[in-house]
Amino acid sequence: MALALRCLRALPSLLHRSCFAVTRGLPQAPRGCPAPLLEGCRQCGQQMLLSRQLATKKAKGKGQSQAKVNISAALVEDIISLEKTSEDMQAVIEALKEDFSRNLNVRTSPGALDHITVMTKDGKFPLNQLGQISQKSPQLMIVNMTNFPESTAAAAKAIRESGMNLNPEVDGTVIRVPVPKVTRDHRESLAKLAKQSTNKSKEALRKVRSKNITQVKKFKNKVSEDTIRLLEKQIQQMADEAAAEMDKLLAAKTKELLG
């Protein structure tokens, strides 16, 4: 009985020291905060989580990359939409895929001409809306411009400038499009065009990245430097991942073209 009483007397002291040890490690509310962190200050709660994410340990040793940043979009939605940033970057990748599919094929088919844009006096139109496209032989395609004869010259110009290495011949309202034989030089030319298209897409990607980083920096006087730095790292990381995907697309396309 005496031993039990001595244990009970020591309990409050032990509890006090335990609580002090736990609370001592929690981040303190910043100066000027209208409410203590543990009482539900939203901004402080966000800052605490962002600070923890920023404190992710760096990889040690040469040749090892830093740990990935992964910010919760909900925490920074008042600053920037990371979902919209991701969508904009993905749109650049999809545009590159479409360019590869439409314009950089070893064998040209009638479908490859469908979406060539023709500039007319009434505006821009896809070629397949102005003319009837057919393939007479593996080496010859025909574009019949009977329905829009006034656009024949513009259509021939669009085909010539499409980057598909085509040299159309106009005969009245009919455009004959000889299909070049698949030579090694032609394959290498297409591979170079694929590289150029990829570089243009990476430039578009850099513009998306710069636009979003500029948006983040507008809040440098409203949020902490750590938050700004973390968001910049997140955006750069997203851009790096998109660029890496473009490199994979280019490698696959180059292998397809060169055989």
mmCIF file of C-alpha atoms in Angstrom:
data_model
loop_
_atom_site.group_PDB
_atom_site.id
_atom_site.type_symbol
_atom_site.label_atom_id
_atom_site.label_comp_id
_atom_site.label_asym_id
_atom_site.label_seq_id
_atom_site.Cartn_x
_atom_site.Cartn_y
_atom_site.Cartn_z
ATOM 1 C CA MET A 1 0.000 0.000 0.000
ATOM 2 C CA ALA A 2 2.801 2.459 0.869
ATOM 3 C CA LEU A 3 4.583 1.654 -2.393
ATOM 4 C CA ALA A 4 1.420 2.387 -4.389
ATOM 5 C CA LEU A 5 0.996 5.789 -2.709
ATOM 6 C CA ARG A 6 4.613 6.759 -3.516
ATOM 7 C CA CYS A 7 4.020 5.901 -7.207
ATOM 8 C CA LEU A 8 0.851 8.026 -7.339
ATOM 9 C CA ARG A 9 2.713 11.043 -5.814
ATOM 10 C CA ALA A 10 5.391 10.824 -8.559
ATOM 11 C CA LEU A 11 2.848 10.547 -11.421
ATOM 12 C CA PRO A 12 2.095 14.319 -11.924
ATOM 13 C CA SER A 13 5.809 15.112 -12.188
ATOM 14 C CA LEU A 14 6.355 12.360 -14.742
ATOM 15 C CA LEU A 15 3.395 13.523 -16.820
ATOM 16 C CA HIS A 16 4.688 17.105 -16.831
ATOM 17 C CA ARG A 17 8.123 16.076 -18.055
ATOM 18 C CA SER A 18 6.603 13.826 -20.744
ATOM 19 C CA CYS A 19 4.345 16.607 -22.078
ATOM 20 C CA PHE A 20 7.261 19.047 -22.107
ATOM 21 C CA ALA A 21 9.345 16.616 -24.144
ATOM 22 C CA VAL A 22 6.571 16.200 -26.725
ATOM 23 C CA THR A 23 5.644 19.876 -27.119
ATOM 24 C CA ARG A 24 9.255 21.058 -27.180
ATOM 25 C CA GLY A 25 9.693 19.523 -30.684
ATOM 26 C CA LEU A 26 6.645 21.261 -32.208
ATOM 27 C CA PRO A 27 7.196 24.362 -34.400
ATOM 28 C CA GLN A 28 6.238 27.599 -32.733
ATOM 29 C CA ALA A 29 3.680 29.977 -34.240
ATOM 30 C CA PRO A 30 5.378 32.797 -36.215
ATOM 31 C CA ARG A 31 5.409 36.322 -34.893
ATOM 32 C CA GLY A 32 2.250 38.261 -35.553
ATOM 33 C CA CYS A 33 0.184 35.100 -35.833
ATOM 34 C CA PRO A 34 -3.377 35.924 -34.661
ATOM 35 C CA ALA A 35 -3.799 32.498 -33.078
ATOM 36 C CA PRO A 36 -1.467 29.841 -31.639
ATOM 37 C CA LEU A 37 -0.648 26.990 -33.981
ATOM 38 C CA LEU A 38 -2.340 24.328 -31.890
ATOM 39 C CA GLU A 39 -5.555 26.369 -31.710
ATOM 40 C CA GLY A 40 -6.214 26.047 -35.450
ATOM 41 C CA CYS A 41 -4.362 28.848 -37.275
ATOM 42 C CA ARG A 42 -4.756 27.742 -40.913
ATOM 43 C CA GLN A 43 -1.760 29.616 -42.282
ATOM 44 C CA CYS A 44 0.513 28.305 -39.546
ATOM 45 C CA GLY A 45 -0.710 24.766 -40.108
ATOM 46 C CA GLN A 46 0.116 25.049 -43.800
ATOM 47 C CA GLN A 47 3.531 26.492 -43.014
ATOM 48 C CA MET A 48 4.264 23.667 -40.587
ATOM 49 C CA LEU A 49 3.460 21.007 -43.203
ATOM 50 C CA LEU A 50 5.382 22.826 -45.950
ATOM 51 C CA SER A 51 8.381 23.221 -43.658
ATOM 52 C CA ARG A 52 8.380 19.502 -42.935
ATOM 53 C CA GLN A 53 8.271 18.785 -46.663
ATOM 54 C CA LEU A 54 11.108 21.231 -47.301
ATOM 55 C CA ALA A 55 13.198 19.514 -44.623
ATOM 56 C CA THR A 56 13.283 16.253 -46.591
ATOM 57 C CA LYS A 57 16.762 14.827 -46.201
ATOM 58 C CA LYS A 58 19.132 15.323 -49.127
ATOM 59 C CA ALA A 59 20.773 12.260 -50.567
ATOM 60 C CA LYS A 60 24.358 11.887 -49.449
ATOM 61 C CA GLY A 61 27.314 11.236 -51.718
ATOM 62 C CA LYS A 62 28.113 12.285 -55.275
ATOM 63 C CA GLY A 63 25.922 11.158 -58.134
ATOM 64 C CA GLN A 64 22.799 10.780 -55.988
ATOM 65 C CA SER A 65 19.808 13.018 -56.634
ATOM 66 C CA GLN A 66 17.811 14.777 -53.961
ATOM 67 C CA ALA A 67 14.565 13.313 -52.693
ATOM 68 C CA LYS A 68 11.520 14.276 -54.719
ATOM 69 C CA VAL A 69 9.364 17.173 -53.599
ATOM 70 C CA ASN A 70 5.674 16.357 -53.306
ATOM 71 C CA ILE A 71 3.526 19.277 -52.187
ATOM 72 C CA SER A 72 -0.157 18.838 -51.475
ATOM 73 C CA ALA A 73 -1.974 20.963 -54.063
ATOM 74 C CA ALA A 74 -4.635 21.857 -51.480
ATOM 75 C CA LEU A 75 -2.046 23.553 -49.253
ATOM 76 C CA VAL A 76 -0.974 26.040 -51.935
ATOM 77 C CA GLU A 77 -4.177 26.497 -53.926
ATOM 78 C CA ASP A 78 -4.311 30.185 -52.899
ATOM 79 C CA ILE A 79 -0.903 30.712 -54.523
ATOM 80 C CA ILE A 80 -0.962 28.511 -57.616
ATOM 81 C CA SER A 81 -2.862 25.591 -59.136
ATOM 82 C CA LEU A 82 -0.354 22.766 -59.434
ATOM 83 C CA GLU A 83 -2.991 20.701 -61.225
ATOM 84 C CA LYS A 84 -3.269 23.367 -63.945
ATOM 85 C CA THR A 85 0.533 23.496 -64.172
ATOM 86 C CA SER A 86 0.619 19.743 -64.702
ATOM 87 C CA GLU A 87 -2.125 19.950 -67.338
ATOM 88 C CA ASP A 88 -0.286 22.676 -69.262
ATOM 89 C CA MET A 89 2.920 20.638 -69.301
ATOM 90 C CA GLN A 90 1.059 17.503 -70.362
ATOM 91 C CA ALA A 91 -0.555 19.466 -73.209
ATOM 92 C CA VAL A 92 2.918 20.232 -74.586
ATOM 93 C CA ILE A 93 3.784 16.524 -74.472
ATOM 94 C CA GLU A 94 0.538 15.566 -76.235
ATOM 95 C CA ALA A 95 1.206 18.142 -78.966
ATOM 96 C CA LEU A 96 4.626 16.551 -79.579
ATOM 97 C CA LYS A 97 3.049 13.079 -79.779
ATOM 98 C CA GLU A 98 0.516 14.358 -82.311
ATOM 99 C CA ASP A 99 3.256 15.988 -84.392
ATOM 100 C CA PHE A 100 5.223 12.732 -84.445
ATOM 101 C CA SER A 101 2.125 10.782 -85.450
ATOM 102 C CA ARG A 102 0.926 13.103 -88.215
ATOM 103 C CA ASN A 103 4.077 14.423 -89.813
ATOM 104 C CA LEU A 104 6.916 12.017 -89.140
ATOM 105 C CA ASN A 105 6.006 8.698 -90.658
ATOM 106 C CA VAL A 106 8.279 6.559 -92.805
ATOM 107 C CA ARG A 107 5.380 5.719 -95.110
ATOM 108 C CA THR A 108 3.016 8.493 -96.101
ATOM 109 C CA SER A 109 -0.700 7.599 -96.220
ATOM 110 C CA PRO A 110 -3.756 9.701 -97.209
ATOM 111 C CA GLY A 111 -4.557 10.168 -93.522
ATOM 112 C CA ALA A 112 -1.235 11.960 -93.053
ATOM 113 C CA LEU A 113 -2.550 14.818 -95.230
ATOM 114 C CA ASP A 114 -5.916 15.197 -93.486
ATOM 115 C CA HIS A 115 -4.934 17.820 -90.948
ATOM 116 C CA ILE A 116 -2.553 19.917 -93.023
ATOM 117 C CA THR A 117 -3.767 23.469 -92.422
ATOM 118 C CA VAL A 118 -4.664 25.456 -95.532
ATOM 119 C CA MET A 119 -4.813 29.249 -95.379
ATOM 120 C CA THR A 120 -7.688 30.562 -97.529
ATOM 121 C CA LYS A 121 -9.347 33.943 -97.876
ATOM 122 C CA ASP A 122 -12.055 32.712 -95.507
ATOM 123 C CA GLY A 123 -9.635 31.498 -92.851
ATOM 124 C CA LYS A 124 -7.719 28.331 -91.948
ATOM 125 C CA PHE A 125 -9.152 24.895 -92.767
ATOM 126 C CA PRO A 126 -7.883 21.286 -92.615
ATOM 127 C CA LEU A 127 -7.079 19.955 -96.079
ATOM 128 C CA ASN A 128 -9.602 17.122 -95.777
ATOM 129 C CA GLN A 129 -12.421 19.698 -95.441
ATOM 130 C CA LEU A 130 -11.474 21.319 -98.753
ATOM 131 C CA GLY A 131 -10.501 18.382 -100.940
ATOM 132 C CA GLN A 132 -11.054 14.667 -101.382
ATOM 133 C CA ILE A 133 -7.831 12.775 -100.609
ATOM 134 C CA SER A 134 -7.121 9.369 -102.091
ATOM 135 C CA GLN A 135 -4.137 7.137 -102.828
ATOM 136 C CA LYS A 136 -3.760 5.915 -106.420
ATOM 137 C CA SER A 137 -0.627 3.895 -105.762
ATOM 138 C CA PRO A 138 2.034 3.491 -103.062
ATOM 139 C CA GLN A 139 3.951 6.324 -104.725
ATOM 140 C CA LEU A 140 1.064 8.704 -105.605
ATOM 141 C CA MET A 141 -1.702 10.497 -103.702
ATOM 142 C CA ILE A 142 -4.429 12.625 -105.244
ATOM 143 C CA VAL A 143 -6.222 15.627 -103.750
ATOM 144 C CA ASN A 144 -9.374 16.548 -105.685
ATOM 145 C CA MET A 145 -10.231 20.236 -105.106
ATOM 146 C CA THR A 146 -13.379 20.303 -107.266
ATOM 147 C CA ASN A 147 -15.584 21.537 -104.399
ATOM 148 C CA PHE A 148 -13.233 24.429 -103.566
ATOM 149 C CA PRO A 149 -11.288 25.149 -106.780
ATOM 150 C CA GLU A 150 -10.305 28.635 -105.620
ATOM 151 C CA SER A 151 -8.256 27.059 -102.817
ATOM 152 C CA THR A 152 -6.240 24.707 -105.031
ATOM 153 C CA ALA A 153 -3.084 26.838 -105.072
ATOM 154 C CA ALA A 154 -3.265 27.430 -101.304
ATOM 155 C CA ALA A 155 -3.702 23.696 -100.675
ATOM 156 C CA ALA A 156 -0.674 22.838 -102.838
ATOM 157 C CA LYS A 157 1.392 25.418 -100.948
ATOM 158 C CA ALA A 158 0.312 23.992 -97.589
ATOM 159 C CA ILE A 159 1.304 20.468 -98.659
ATOM 160 C CA ARG A 160 4.691 21.709 -99.901
ATOM 161 C CA GLU A 161 5.386 23.565 -96.638
ATOM 162 C CA SER A 162 4.087 20.835 -94.316
ATOM 163 C CA GLY A 163 7.573 19.528 -93.546
ATOM 164 C CA MET A 164 6.683 16.094 -94.927
ATOM 165 C CA ASN A 165 9.157 16.288 -97.814
ATOM 166 C CA LEU A 166 6.365 16.376 -100.422
ATOM 167 C CA ASN A 167 6.421 18.194 -103.774
ATOM 168 C CA PRO A 168 2.806 18.486 -105.081
ATOM 169 C CA GLU A 169 1.959 19.053 -108.756
ATOM 170 C CA VAL A 170 -1.181 21.004 -109.718
ATOM 171 C CA ASP A 171 -3.293 19.894 -112.705
ATOM 172 C CA GLY A 172 -6.437 22.064 -112.835
ATOM 173 C CA THR A 173 -8.343 21.306 -109.666
ATOM 174 C CA VAL A 174 -6.394 18.116 -109.022
ATOM 175 C CA ILE A 175 -3.238 18.045 -106.903
ATOM 176 C CA ARG A 176 -0.915 15.115 -107.516
ATOM 177 C CA VAL A 177 1.340 14.307 -104.576
ATOM 178 C CA PRO A 178 4.230 11.958 -105.378
ATOM 179 C CA VAL A 179 5.284 9.937 -102.366
ATOM 180 C CA PRO A 180 9.088 9.719 -102.093
ATOM 181 C CA LYS A 181 10.682 6.306 -101.758
ATOM 182 C CA VAL A 182 11.875 5.467 -98.291
ATOM 183 C CA THR A 183 15.606 6.026 -98.636
ATOM 184 C CA ARG A 184 18.192 6.193 -95.873
ATOM 185 C CA ASP A 185 18.538 9.927 -96.480
ATOM 186 C CA HIS A 186 14.785 10.375 -96.098
ATOM 187 C CA ARG A 187 14.789 8.443 -92.823
ATOM 188 C CA GLU A 188 17.648 10.550 -91.477
ATOM 189 C CA SER A 189 15.857 13.727 -92.576
ATOM 190 C CA LEU A 190 12.750 12.669 -90.636
ATOM 191 C CA ALA A 191 14.883 11.871 -87.587
ATOM 192 C CA LYS A 192 16.343 15.392 -87.709
ATOM 193 C CA LEU A 193 12.828 16.849 -87.923
ATOM 194 C CA ALA A 194 11.861 14.780 -84.874
ATOM 195 C CA LYS A 195 14.787 16.271 -82.957
ATOM 196 C CA GLN A 196 13.815 19.797 -84.028
ATOM 197 C CA SER A 197 10.200 19.232 -82.975
ATOM 198 C CA THR A 198 11.344 17.960 -79.592
ATOM 199 C CA ASN A 199 13.535 21.028 -79.054
ATOM 200 C CA LYS A 200 10.600 23.306 -79.900
ATOM 201 C CA SER A 201 8.409 21.429 -77.446
ATOM 202 C CA LYS A 202 11.038 21.770 -74.720
ATOM 203 C CA GLU A 203 11.111 25.514 -75.360
ATOM 204 C CA ALA A 204 7.328 25.600 -74.931
ATOM 205 C CA LEU A 205 7.766 23.602 -71.721
ATOM 206 C CA ARG A 206 10.295 26.127 -70.391
ATOM 207 C CA LYS A 207 7.783 28.907 -71.020
ATOM 208 C CA VAL A 208 5.165 27.057 -68.978
ATOM 209 C CA ARG A 209 7.684 26.573 -66.161
ATOM 210 C CA SER A 210 8.765 30.243 -66.189
ATOM 211 C CA LYS A 211 5.165 31.441 -66.226
ATOM 212 C CA ASN A 212 4.310 29.409 -63.145
ATOM 213 C CA ILE A 213 7.451 30.348 -61.229
ATOM 214 C CA THR A 214 6.685 34.013 -61.939
ATOM 215 C CA GLN A 215 3.199 33.458 -60.523
ATOM 216 C CA VAL A 216 4.663 31.956 -57.344
ATOM 217 C CA LYS A 217 7.101 34.841 -56.850
ATOM 218 C CA LYS A 218 4.191 37.302 -56.779
ATOM 219 C CA PHE A 219 3.473 35.961 -53.282
ATOM 220 C CA LYS A 220 6.984 36.413 -51.887
ATOM 221 C CA ASN A 221 5.759 39.162 -49.535
ATOM 222 C CA LYS A 222 2.770 37.127 -48.362
ATOM 223 C CA VAL A 223 4.274 33.718 -47.610
ATOM 224 C CA SER A 224 7.584 32.473 -46.258
ATOM 225 C CA GLU A 225 10.763 32.098 -48.329
ATOM 226 C CA ASP A 226 10.676 28.368 -47.613
ATOM 227 C CA THR A 227 7.250 28.090 -49.213
ATOM 228 C CA ILE A 228 8.384 29.969 -52.333
ATOM 229 C CA ARG A 229 11.529 27.856 -52.592
ATOM 230 C CA LEU A 230 9.585 24.635 -52.168
ATOM 231 C CA LEU A 231 7.088 25.563 -54.877
ATOM 232 C CA GLU A 232 9.873 26.530 -57.283
ATOM 233 C CA LYS A 233 11.467 23.124 -56.699
ATOM 234 C CA GLN A 234 8.148 21.387 -57.283
ATOM 235 C CA ILE A 235 7.565 23.213 -60.597
ATOM 236 C CA GLN A 236 11.134 22.543 -61.756
ATOM 237 C CA GLN A 237 10.731 18.884 -60.851
ATOM 238 C CA MET A 238 7.512 18.674 -62.898
ATOM 239 C CA ALA A 239 9.265 20.307 -65.862
ATOM 240 C CA ASP A 240 12.209 17.900 -65.579
ATOM 241 C CA GLU A 241 9.870 14.911 -65.582
ATOM 242 C CA ALA A 242 8.034 16.248 -68.659
ATOM 243 C CA ALA A 243 11.340 16.826 -70.479
ATOM 244 C CA ALA A 244 12.440 13.278 -69.635
ATOM 245 C CA GLU A 245 9.205 11.934 -71.137
ATOM 246 C CA MET A 246 9.890 13.941 -74.312
ATOM 247 C CA ASP A 247 13.363 12.420 -74.522
ATOM 248 C CA LYS A 248 11.819 8.938 -74.319
ATOM 249 C CA LEU A 249 9.354 9.812 -77.097
ATOM 250 C CA LEU A 250 12.208 11.102 -79.266
ATOM 251 C CA ALA A 251 14.315 7.990 -78.648
ATOM 252 C CA ALA A 252 11.405 5.714 -79.623
ATOM 253 C CA LYS A 253 10.595 7.787 -82.724
ATOM 254 C CA THR A 254 14.226 7.901 -83.827
ATOM 255 C CA LYS A 255 14.483 4.120 -83.480
ATOM 256 C CA GLU A 256 11.279 3.723 -85.535
ATOM 257 C CA LEU A 257 12.495 6.064 -88.284
ATOM 258 C CA LEU A 258 16.046 4.780 -88.600
ATOM 259 C CA GLY A 259 15.156 1.125 -88.134
#
